[in-house]
Short mmCIF file of C-alpha atoms and ligand atoms in Angstrom, two decimals:
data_model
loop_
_atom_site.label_atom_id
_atom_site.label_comp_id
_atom_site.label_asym_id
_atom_site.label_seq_id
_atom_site.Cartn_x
_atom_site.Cartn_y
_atom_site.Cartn_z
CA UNK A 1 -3.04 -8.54 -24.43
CA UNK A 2 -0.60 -9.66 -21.70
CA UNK A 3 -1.32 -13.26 -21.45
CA UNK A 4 2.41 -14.12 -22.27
CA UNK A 5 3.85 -11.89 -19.68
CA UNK A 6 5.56 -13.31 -16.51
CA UNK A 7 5.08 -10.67 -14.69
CA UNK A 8 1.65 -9.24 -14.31
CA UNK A 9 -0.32 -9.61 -11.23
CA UNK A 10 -3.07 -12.27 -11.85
CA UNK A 11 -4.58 -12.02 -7.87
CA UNK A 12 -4.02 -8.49 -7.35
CA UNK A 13 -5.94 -5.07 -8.62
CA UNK A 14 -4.77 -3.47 -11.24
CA UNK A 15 -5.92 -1.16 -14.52
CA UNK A 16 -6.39 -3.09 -17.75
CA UNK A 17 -3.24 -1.07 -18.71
CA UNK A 18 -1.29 2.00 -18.23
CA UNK A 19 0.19 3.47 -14.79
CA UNK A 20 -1.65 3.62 -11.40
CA UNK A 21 -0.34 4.82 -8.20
CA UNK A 22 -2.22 5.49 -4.98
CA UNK A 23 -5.05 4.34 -3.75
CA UNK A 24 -7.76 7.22 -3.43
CA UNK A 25 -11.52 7.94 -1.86
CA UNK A 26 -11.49 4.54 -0.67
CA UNK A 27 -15.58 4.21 0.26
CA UNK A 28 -17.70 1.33 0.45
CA UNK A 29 -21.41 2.63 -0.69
CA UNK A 30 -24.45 1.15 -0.62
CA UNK A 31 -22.39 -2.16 0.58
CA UNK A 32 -20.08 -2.01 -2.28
CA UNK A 33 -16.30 -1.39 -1.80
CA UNK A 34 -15.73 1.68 -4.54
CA UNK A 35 -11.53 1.44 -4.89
CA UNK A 36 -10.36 5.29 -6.76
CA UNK A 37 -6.81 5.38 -7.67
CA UNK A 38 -4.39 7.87 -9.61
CA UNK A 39 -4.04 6.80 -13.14
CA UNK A 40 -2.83 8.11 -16.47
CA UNK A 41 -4.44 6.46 -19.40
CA UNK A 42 -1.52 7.87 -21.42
CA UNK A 43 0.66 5.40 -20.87
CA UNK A 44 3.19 3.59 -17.81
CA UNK A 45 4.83 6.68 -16.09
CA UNK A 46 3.22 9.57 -14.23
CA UNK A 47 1.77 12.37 -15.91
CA UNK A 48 -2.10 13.13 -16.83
CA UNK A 49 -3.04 11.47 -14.08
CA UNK A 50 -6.74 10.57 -13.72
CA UNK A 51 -9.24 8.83 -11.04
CA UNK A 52 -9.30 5.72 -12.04
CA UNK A 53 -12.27 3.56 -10.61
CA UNK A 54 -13.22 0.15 -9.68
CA UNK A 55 -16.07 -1.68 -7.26
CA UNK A 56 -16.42 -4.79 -5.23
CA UNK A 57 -18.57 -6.52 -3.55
CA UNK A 58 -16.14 -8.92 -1.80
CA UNK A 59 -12.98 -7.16 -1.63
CA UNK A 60 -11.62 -10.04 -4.07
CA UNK A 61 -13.34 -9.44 -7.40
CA UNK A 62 -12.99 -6.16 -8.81
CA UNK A 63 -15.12 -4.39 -11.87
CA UNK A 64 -13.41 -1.26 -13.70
CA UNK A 65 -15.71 1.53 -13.91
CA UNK A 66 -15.78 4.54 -16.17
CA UNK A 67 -12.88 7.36 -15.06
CA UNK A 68 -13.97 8.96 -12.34
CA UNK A 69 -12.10 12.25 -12.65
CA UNK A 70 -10.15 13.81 -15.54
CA UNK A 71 -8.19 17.08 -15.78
CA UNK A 72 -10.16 20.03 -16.93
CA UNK A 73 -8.50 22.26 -19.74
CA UNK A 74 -8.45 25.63 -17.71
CA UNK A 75 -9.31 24.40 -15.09
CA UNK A 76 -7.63 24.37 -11.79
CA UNK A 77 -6.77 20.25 -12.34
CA UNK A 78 -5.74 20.90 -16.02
CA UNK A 79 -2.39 19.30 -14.95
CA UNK A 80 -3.38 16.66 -12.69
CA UNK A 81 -6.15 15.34 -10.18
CA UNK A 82 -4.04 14.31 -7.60
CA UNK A 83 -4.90 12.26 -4.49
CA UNK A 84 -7.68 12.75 -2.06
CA UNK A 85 -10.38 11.11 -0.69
CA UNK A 86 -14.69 10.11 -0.56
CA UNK A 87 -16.68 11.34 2.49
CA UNK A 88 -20.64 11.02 2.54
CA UNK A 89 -21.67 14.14 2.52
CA UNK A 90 -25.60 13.81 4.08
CA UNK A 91 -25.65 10.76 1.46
CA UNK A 92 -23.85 13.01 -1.58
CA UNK A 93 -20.91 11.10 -2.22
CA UNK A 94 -18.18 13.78 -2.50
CA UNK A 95 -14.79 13.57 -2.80
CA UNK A 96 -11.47 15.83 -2.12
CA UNK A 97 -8.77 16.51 -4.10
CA UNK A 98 -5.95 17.62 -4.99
CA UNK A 99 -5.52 19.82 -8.18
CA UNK A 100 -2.19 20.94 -9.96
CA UNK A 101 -0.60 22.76 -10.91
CA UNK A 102 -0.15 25.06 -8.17
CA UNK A 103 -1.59 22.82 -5.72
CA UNK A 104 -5.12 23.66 -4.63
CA UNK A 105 -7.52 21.97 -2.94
CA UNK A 106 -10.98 20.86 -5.06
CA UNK A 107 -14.17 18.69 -5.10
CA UNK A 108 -16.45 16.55 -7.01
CA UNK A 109 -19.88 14.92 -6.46
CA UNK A 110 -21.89 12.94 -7.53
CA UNK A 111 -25.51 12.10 -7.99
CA UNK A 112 -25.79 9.05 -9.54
CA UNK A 113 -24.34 6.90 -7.24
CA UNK A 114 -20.80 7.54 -8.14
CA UNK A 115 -20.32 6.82 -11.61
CA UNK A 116 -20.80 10.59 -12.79
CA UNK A 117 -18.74 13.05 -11.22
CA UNK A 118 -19.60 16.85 -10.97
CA UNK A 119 -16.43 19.55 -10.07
CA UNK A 120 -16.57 22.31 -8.14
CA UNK A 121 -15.16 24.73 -10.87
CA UNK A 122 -13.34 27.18 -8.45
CA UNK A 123 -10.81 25.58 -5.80
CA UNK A 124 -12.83 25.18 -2.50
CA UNK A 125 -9.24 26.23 -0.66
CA UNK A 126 -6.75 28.06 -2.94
CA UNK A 127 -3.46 28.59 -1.28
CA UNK A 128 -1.61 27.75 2.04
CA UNK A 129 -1.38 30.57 4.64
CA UNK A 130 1.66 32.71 3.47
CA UNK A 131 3.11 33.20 6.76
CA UNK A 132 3.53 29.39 7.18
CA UNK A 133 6.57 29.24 5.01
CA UNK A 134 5.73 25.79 3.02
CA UNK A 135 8.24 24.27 1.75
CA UNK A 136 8.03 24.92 -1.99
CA UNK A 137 9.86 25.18 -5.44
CA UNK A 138 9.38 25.81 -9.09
CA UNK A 139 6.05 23.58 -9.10
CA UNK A 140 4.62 25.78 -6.27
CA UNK A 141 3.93 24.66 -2.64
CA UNK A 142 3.61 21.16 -1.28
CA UNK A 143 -0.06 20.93 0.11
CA UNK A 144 -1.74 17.97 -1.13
CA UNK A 145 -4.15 14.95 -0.61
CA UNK A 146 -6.81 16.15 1.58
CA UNK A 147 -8.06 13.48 4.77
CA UNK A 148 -11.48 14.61 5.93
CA UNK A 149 -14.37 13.26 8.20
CA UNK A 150 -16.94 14.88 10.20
CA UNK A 151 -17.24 15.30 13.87
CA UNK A 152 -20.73 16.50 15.27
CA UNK A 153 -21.81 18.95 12.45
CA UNK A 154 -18.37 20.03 11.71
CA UNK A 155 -16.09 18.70 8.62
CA UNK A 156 -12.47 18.54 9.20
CA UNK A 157 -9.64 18.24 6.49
CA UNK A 158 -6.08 17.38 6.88
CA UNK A 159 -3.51 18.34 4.63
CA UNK A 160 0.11 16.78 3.99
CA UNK A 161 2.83 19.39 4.04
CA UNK A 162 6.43 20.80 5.14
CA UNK A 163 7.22 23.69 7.00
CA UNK A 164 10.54 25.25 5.48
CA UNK A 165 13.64 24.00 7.16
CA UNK A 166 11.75 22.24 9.99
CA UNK A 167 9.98 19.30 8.97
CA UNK A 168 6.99 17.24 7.44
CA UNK A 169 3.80 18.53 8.92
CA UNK A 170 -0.20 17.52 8.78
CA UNK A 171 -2.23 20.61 8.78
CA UNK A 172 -5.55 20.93 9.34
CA UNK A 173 -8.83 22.67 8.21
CA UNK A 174 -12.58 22.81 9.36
CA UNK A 175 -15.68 23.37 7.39
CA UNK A 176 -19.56 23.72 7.88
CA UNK A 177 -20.08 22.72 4.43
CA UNK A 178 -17.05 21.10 2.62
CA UNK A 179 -16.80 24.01 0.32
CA UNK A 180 -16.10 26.73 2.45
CA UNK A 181 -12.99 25.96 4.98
CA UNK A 182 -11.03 28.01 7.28
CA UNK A 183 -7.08 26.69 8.61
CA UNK A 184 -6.79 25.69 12.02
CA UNK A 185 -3.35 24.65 13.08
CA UNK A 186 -0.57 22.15 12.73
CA UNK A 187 -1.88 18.50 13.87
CA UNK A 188 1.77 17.82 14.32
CA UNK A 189 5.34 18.94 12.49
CA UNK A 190 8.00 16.59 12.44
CA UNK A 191 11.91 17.04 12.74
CA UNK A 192 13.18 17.26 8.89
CA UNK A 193 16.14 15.28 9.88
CA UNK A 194 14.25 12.53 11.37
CA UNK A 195 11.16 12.15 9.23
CA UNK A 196 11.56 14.30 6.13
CA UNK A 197 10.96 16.78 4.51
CA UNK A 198 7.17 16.65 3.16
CA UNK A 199 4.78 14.56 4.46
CA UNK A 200 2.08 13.41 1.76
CA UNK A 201 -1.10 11.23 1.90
CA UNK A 202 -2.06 11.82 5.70
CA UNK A 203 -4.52 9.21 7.09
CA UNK A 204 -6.02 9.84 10.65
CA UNK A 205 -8.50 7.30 11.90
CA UNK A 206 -9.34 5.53 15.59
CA UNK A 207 -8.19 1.98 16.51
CA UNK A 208 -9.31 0.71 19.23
CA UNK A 209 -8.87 3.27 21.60
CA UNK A 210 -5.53 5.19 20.66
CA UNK A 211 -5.38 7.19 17.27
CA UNK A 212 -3.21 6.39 13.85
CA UNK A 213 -1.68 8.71 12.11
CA UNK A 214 -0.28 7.72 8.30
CA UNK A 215 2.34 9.58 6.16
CA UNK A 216 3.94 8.98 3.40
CA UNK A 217 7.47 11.08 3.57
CA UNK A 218 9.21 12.69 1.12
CA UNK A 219 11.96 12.79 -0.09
CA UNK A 220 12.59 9.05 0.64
CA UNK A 221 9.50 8.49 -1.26
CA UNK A 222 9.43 4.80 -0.10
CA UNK A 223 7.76 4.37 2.71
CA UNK A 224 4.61 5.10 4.46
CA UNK A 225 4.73 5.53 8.58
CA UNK A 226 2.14 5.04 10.87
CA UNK A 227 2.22 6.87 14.27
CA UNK A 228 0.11 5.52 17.23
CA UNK A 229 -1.03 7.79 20.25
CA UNK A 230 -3.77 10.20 20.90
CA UNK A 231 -5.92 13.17 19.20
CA UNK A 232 -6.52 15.40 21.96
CA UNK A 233 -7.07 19.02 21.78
CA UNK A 234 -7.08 18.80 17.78
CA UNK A 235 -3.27 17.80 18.24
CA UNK A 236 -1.86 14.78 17.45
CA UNK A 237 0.76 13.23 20.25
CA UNK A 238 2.48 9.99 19.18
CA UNK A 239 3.72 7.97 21.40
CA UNK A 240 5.30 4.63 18.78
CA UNK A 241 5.82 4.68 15.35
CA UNK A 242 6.45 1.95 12.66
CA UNK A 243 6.53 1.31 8.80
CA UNK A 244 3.57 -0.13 7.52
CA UNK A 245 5.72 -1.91 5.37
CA UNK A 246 9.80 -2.47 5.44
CA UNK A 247 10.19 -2.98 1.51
CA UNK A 248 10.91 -0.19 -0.82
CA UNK A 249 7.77 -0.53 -2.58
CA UNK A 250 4.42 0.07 -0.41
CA UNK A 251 3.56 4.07 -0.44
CA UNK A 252 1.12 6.65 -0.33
CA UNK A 253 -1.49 3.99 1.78
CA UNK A 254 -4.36 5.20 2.42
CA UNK A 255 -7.44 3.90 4.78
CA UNK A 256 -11.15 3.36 5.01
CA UNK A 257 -13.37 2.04 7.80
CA UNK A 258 -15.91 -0.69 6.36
CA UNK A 259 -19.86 -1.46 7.31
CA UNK A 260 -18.26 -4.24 9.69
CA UNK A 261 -16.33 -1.61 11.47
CA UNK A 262 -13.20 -3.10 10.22
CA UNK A 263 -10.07 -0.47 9.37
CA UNK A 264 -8.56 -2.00 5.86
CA UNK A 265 -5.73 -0.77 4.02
CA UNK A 266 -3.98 -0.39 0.69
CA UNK A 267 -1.28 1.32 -0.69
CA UNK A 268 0.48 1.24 -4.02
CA UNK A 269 3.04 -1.13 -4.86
CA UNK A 270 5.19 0.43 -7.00
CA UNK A 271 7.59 -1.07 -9.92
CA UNK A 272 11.17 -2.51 -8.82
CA UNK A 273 12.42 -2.12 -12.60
CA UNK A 274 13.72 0.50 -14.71
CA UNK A 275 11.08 3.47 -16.65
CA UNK A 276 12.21 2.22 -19.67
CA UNK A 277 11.11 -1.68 -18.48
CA UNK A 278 7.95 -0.18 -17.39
CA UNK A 279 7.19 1.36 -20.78
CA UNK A 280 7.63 -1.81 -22.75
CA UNK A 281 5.76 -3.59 -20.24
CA UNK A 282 2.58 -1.51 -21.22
CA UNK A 283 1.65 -1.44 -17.04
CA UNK A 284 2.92 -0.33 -14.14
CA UNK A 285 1.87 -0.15 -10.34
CA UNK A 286 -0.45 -2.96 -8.93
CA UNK A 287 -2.64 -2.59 -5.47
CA UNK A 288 -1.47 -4.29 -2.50
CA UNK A 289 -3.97 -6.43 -1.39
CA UNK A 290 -6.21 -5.29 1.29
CA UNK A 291 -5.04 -5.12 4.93
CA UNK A 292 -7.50 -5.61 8.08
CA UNK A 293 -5.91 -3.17 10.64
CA UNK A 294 -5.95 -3.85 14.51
CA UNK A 295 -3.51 -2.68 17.76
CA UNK A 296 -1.34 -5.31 19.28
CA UNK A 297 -1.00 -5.24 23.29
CA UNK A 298 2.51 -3.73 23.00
CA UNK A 299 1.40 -0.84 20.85
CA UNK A 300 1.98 -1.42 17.61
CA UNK A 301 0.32 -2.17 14.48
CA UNK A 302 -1.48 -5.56 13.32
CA UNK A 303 -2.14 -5.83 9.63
CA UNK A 304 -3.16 -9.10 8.42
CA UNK A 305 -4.48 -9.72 5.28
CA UNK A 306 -7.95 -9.24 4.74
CA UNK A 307 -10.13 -13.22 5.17
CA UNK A 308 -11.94 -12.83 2.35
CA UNK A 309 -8.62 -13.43 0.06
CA UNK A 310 -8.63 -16.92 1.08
CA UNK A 311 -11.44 -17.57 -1.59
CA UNK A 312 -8.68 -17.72 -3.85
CA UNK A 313 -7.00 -20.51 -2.66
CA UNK A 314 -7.14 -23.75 -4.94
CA UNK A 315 -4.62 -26.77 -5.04
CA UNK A 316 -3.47 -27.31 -1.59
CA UNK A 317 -0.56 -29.10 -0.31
CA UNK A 318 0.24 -29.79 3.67
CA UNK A 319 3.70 -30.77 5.21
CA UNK A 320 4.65 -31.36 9.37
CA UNK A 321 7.20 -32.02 11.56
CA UNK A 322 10.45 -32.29 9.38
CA UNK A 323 14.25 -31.23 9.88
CA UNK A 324 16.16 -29.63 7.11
CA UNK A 325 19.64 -29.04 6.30
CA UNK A 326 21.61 -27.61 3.16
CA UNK A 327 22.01 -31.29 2.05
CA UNK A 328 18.55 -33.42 2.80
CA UNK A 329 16.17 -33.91 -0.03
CA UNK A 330 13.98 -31.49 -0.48
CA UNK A 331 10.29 -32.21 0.34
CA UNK A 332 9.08 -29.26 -2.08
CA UNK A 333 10.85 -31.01 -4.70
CA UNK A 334 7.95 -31.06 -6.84
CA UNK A 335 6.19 -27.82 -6.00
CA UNK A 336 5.64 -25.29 -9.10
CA UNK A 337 3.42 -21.79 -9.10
CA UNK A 338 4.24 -18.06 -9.60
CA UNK A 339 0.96 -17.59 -8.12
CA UNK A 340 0.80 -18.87 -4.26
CA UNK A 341 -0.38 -18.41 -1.25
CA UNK A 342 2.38 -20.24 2.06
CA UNK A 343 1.89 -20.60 5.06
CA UNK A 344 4.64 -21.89 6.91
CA UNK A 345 6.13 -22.24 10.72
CA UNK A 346 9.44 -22.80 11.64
CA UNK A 347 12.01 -23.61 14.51
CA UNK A 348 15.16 -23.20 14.25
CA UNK A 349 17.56 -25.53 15.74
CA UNK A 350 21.36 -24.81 14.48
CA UNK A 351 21.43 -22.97 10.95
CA UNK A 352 22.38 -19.50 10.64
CA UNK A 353 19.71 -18.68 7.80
CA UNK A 354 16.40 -20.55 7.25
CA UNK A 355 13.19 -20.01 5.11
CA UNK A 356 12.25 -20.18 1.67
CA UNK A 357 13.22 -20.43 -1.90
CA UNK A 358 10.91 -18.86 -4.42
CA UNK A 359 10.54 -18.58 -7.75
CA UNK A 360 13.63 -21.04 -8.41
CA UNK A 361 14.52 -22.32 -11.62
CA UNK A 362 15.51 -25.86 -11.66
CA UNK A 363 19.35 -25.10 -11.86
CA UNK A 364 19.13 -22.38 -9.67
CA UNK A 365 19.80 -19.75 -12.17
CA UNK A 366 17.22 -17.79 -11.34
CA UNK A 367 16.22 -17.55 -7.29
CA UNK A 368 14.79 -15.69 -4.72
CA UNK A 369 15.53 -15.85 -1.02
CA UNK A 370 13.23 -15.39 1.72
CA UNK A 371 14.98 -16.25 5.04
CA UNK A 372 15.41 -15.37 8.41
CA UNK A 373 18.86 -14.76 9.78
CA UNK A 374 19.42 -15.59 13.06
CA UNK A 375 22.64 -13.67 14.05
CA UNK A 376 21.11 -10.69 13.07
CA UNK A 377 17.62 -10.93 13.82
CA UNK A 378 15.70 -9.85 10.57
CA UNK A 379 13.92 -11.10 7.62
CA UNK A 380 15.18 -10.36 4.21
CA UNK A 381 13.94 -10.95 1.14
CA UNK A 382 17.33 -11.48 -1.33
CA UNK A 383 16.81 -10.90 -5.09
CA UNK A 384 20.23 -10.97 -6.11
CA UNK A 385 19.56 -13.99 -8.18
CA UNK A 386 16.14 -13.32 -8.46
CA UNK A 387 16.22 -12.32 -12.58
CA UNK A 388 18.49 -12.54 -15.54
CA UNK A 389 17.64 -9.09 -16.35
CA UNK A 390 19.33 -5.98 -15.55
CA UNK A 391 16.12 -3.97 -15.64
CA UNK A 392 15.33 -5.52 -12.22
CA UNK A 393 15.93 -4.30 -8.72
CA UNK A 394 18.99 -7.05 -7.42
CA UNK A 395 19.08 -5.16 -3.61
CA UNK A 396 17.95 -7.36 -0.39
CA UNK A 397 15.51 -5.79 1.50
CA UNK A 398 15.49 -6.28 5.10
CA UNK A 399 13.24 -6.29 8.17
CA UNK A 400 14.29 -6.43 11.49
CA UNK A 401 12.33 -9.36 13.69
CA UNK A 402 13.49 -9.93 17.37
CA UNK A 403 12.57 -13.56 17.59
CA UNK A 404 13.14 -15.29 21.36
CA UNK A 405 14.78 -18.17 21.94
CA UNK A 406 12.27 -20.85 21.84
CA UNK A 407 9.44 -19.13 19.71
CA UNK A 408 8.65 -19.80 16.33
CA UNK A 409 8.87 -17.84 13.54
CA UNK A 410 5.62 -17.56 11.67
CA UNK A 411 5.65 -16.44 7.65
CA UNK A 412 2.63 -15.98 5.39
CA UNK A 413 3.75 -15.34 1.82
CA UNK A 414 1.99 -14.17 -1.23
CA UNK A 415 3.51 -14.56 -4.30
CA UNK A 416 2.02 -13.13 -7.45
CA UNK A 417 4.41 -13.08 -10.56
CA UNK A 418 5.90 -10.04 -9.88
CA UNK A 419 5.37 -9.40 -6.21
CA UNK A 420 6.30 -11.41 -3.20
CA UNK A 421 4.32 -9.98 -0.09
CA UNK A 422 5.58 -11.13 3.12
CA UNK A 423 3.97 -11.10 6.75
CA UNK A 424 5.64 -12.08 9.74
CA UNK A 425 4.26 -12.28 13.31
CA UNK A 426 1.28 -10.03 12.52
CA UNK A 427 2.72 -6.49 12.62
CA UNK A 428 6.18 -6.98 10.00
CA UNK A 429 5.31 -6.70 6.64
CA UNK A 430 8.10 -7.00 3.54
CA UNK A 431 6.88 -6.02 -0.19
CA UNK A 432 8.74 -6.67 -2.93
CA UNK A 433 9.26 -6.75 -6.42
CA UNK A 434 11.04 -9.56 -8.92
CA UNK A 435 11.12 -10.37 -12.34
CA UNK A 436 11.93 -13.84 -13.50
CA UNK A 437 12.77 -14.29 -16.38
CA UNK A 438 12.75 -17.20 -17.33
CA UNK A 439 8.92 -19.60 -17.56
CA UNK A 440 10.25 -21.94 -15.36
CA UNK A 441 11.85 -19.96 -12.58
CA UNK A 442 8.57 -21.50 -10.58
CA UNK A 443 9.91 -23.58 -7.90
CA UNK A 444 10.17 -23.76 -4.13
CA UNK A 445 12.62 -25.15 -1.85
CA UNK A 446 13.31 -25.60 1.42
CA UNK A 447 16.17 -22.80 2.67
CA UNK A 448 18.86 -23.91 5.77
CA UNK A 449 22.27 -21.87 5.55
CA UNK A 450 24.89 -23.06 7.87
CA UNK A 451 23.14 -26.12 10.39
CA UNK A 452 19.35 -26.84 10.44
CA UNK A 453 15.79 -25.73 11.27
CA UNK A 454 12.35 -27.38 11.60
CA UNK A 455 9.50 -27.16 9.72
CA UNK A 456 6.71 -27.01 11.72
CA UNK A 457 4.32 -26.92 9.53
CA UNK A 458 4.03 -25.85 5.41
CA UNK A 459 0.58 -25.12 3.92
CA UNK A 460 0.91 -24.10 0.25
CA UNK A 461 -2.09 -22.96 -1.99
CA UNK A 462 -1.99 -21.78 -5.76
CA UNK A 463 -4.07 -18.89 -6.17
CA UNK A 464 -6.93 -18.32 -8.53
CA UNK A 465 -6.98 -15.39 -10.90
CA UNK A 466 -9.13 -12.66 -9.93
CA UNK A 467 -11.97 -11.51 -12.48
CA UNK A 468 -11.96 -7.69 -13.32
N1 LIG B 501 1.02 10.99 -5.45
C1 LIG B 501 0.05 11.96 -5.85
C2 LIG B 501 0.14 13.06 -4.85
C3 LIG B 501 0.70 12.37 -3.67
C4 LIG B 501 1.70 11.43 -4.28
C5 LIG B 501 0.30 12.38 -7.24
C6 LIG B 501 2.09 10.28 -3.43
O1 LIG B 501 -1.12 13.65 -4.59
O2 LIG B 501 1.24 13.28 -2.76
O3 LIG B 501 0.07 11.32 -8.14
O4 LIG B 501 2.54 9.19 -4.20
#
């Protein structure tokens, strides 16, 4: 069905059609990785929204599964089963959710190894604490996408909210049972001109021996923080914060901690063109791939793609040691895919710009720029020229990357149709979106702006489909 279409992910998860957005009740069970996200089988755009469901074994290869959730007529989902997450519950799997419209707070399990799911009917928390003046409107409070885990024999629950006129807050919950819960307290409330408004899809979860907090703030509705420190006293104090990604398109990323002890990551990668686009595309929203989660010394957050992607790679090509300039030959001359994996080191000697050109048609019609600017220290990723059409995002998204004189600068690219995911030095990550299109916007080329730069070394893979 969309063999023809130059823009669909071939590496990265998606449904066979339709809309998904975030990732929910990430779980791996019984050694497989079980991947729940919010879907509506409807159609591309948000409404009706479903679990959707998938499994791996390898974090590579993914199977769809039957729905996992669907609204209830009457019941307290009928107009959505919003996002949440899977705990083991004494070896039930069980998951939390969020159910509109008002927002309430629900659950499912399931008995068959989580292919059939079985609802709570009633609510297992109904309604915010009136006194805490929730931020609110004509769709009812904002209380949503429950985070829990259990501590000795208790179950805790964390809920993403605003406090009126304050801020974004985290609230949370404790339970004996997971059905019957009483409110605690505020984990933390944020300053509404600093961090928003709402704060949606809280993560909390240990790394190494600080704490991470994730939200997803509204309204910018862009960009998911993470905030490291410590959980002392059932409060959370941060000490740094960061985006988990600098692009316009990661959100609503949500956590799990694997049999290996490893914290991975995904979040949704949402559409950089128009509804309408997204309509006559037939799909829209596509998984990041899975990030492997560690502190750096200095505080902040590591995410490097997780190893097991590498079994992807096929055709490789190696270059070393060469100086470029807006006028040498290019090396990459011959270099095609839409689908790539690049590795690539470089020193810069004299140019004002350096990097990358992707996704280049041979007269340069159609381009995109990834490139390092020296004067003002950041990474950008410049679609301007990126696609003939005016359905697409054209804005340059930017990263700032202190680089010292001296070091390297050290990119790991993933390009897949539509989406170019960048990582830089470990802890700067860049997602975005572009839409060639034209079939033979598929080149790469060297990048110097305004003197030279070395290329350490270039490693360039194509990348295997994935089966689903
Ligand atoms: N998406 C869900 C909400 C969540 C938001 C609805 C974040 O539960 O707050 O689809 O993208």
């Amino acid at each position: 069905m969309f063999e023809r279409d130059l823009h669909r992910p071939r590496y990265h998860f998606l449904p066979e059609a339709n809309w998904l957005n975030d990732p929910n009740g990430l779980i791996q069970w019984q050694g497989q990785y079980h991947l729940f996200y919010q879907y509506n089988p409807h159609g591309a755009f948000h409404g009706t929204i479903h679990w959707g469901h998938a499994a791996s074994a390898d974090l590579v290869h993914w199977q769809h599964l039957p729905i996992a959730l669907a609204p209830s007529p009457n019941g307290p989902d009928a107009a959505g089963v919003w996002s949440g997450c899977a705990v083991n519950n004494h070896g039930v799997p069980t998951l939390l959710y969020t159910g509109v419209q008002p927002q309430t707070q629900c659950l499912a399990w399931s008995d068959d190894d989580l292919l059939t799911w079985h609802k709570q009917p009633q609510p297992v928390l109904q309604a915010p604490l009136a006194d805490l003046n929730i931020v609110g409107g004509q769709r009812g409070w904002e209380w949503r996408d429950p985070w829990g885990w259990l501590e000795d024999d208790t179950w805790y629950m964390l809920l993403g909210s605003g406090i009126r006129n304050v801020g974004g807050t985290v609230l949370l919950y404790e339970s004996k049972d997971l059905f019957h819960w009483t409110y605690l307290h505020p984990i933390l409330i944020g300053d509404r001109n600093d961090l928003g408004d709402v704060w949606e899809c809280p993560n909390l979860f240990r790394l190494g021996d600080r704490y991470v907090l994730l939200i997803s703030v509204i309204p910018e509705f862009r960009h998911t923080y993470y905030l490291i420190g410590d959980y002392a006293q059932q409060k959370f104090h941060p000490a740094t914060r960061g985006k988990t990604d600098h692009g316009a398109y990661f959100y609503a990323a949500q956590t799990m901690r694997d049999e290996t002890g490893r914290r991975l990551m995904w979040g949704w990668i949402k559409e950089g063109r128009d509804a309408q686009a997204q309509r006559a595309a037939g799909w829209s929203g596509v998984m990041s791939l899975p990030r492997v989660l560690d502190l750096l010394p200095d505080g902040t957050l590591s995410m490097v793609v997780a190893p097991e992607l590498t079994a992807l790679r096929d055709k490789h090509a190696h270059w070393t040691d060469l100086t470029f300039s807006p006028d040498a030959p290019d090396v990459l001359d011959n270099v095609q895919g839409r689908c790539l994996e690049i590795n690539a080191e470089f020193e810069l000697i004299d140019a004002e710009k350096f990097g990358l050109w992707i996704c280049c048609s041979p007269d340069g019609e159609e381009r995109t720029l990834i490139a390092y600017d020296v004067a003002q220290q950041c990474l950008s990723i410049d679609r301007q020229q990126s696609s003939l059409s005016p359905a697409a995002d054209k804005a340059v998204d930017i990263a700032p990357l202190p680089i010292g004189l001296g070091e390297r600068l050290t990119l790991r690219i993933f390009i897949d149709q539509s989406i170019v995911e960048v990582f830089a030095s470990r802890q700067i990550c860049l997602t975005s979106r572009i839409y060639p299109t034209r079939a033979d916007s598929s080149g790469v080329r060297l990048a110097a702006l305004g003197g030279r730069a070395t290329l350490k070394s270039l490693d360039l893979w194509t990348m295997k489909a994935i089966k689903i």
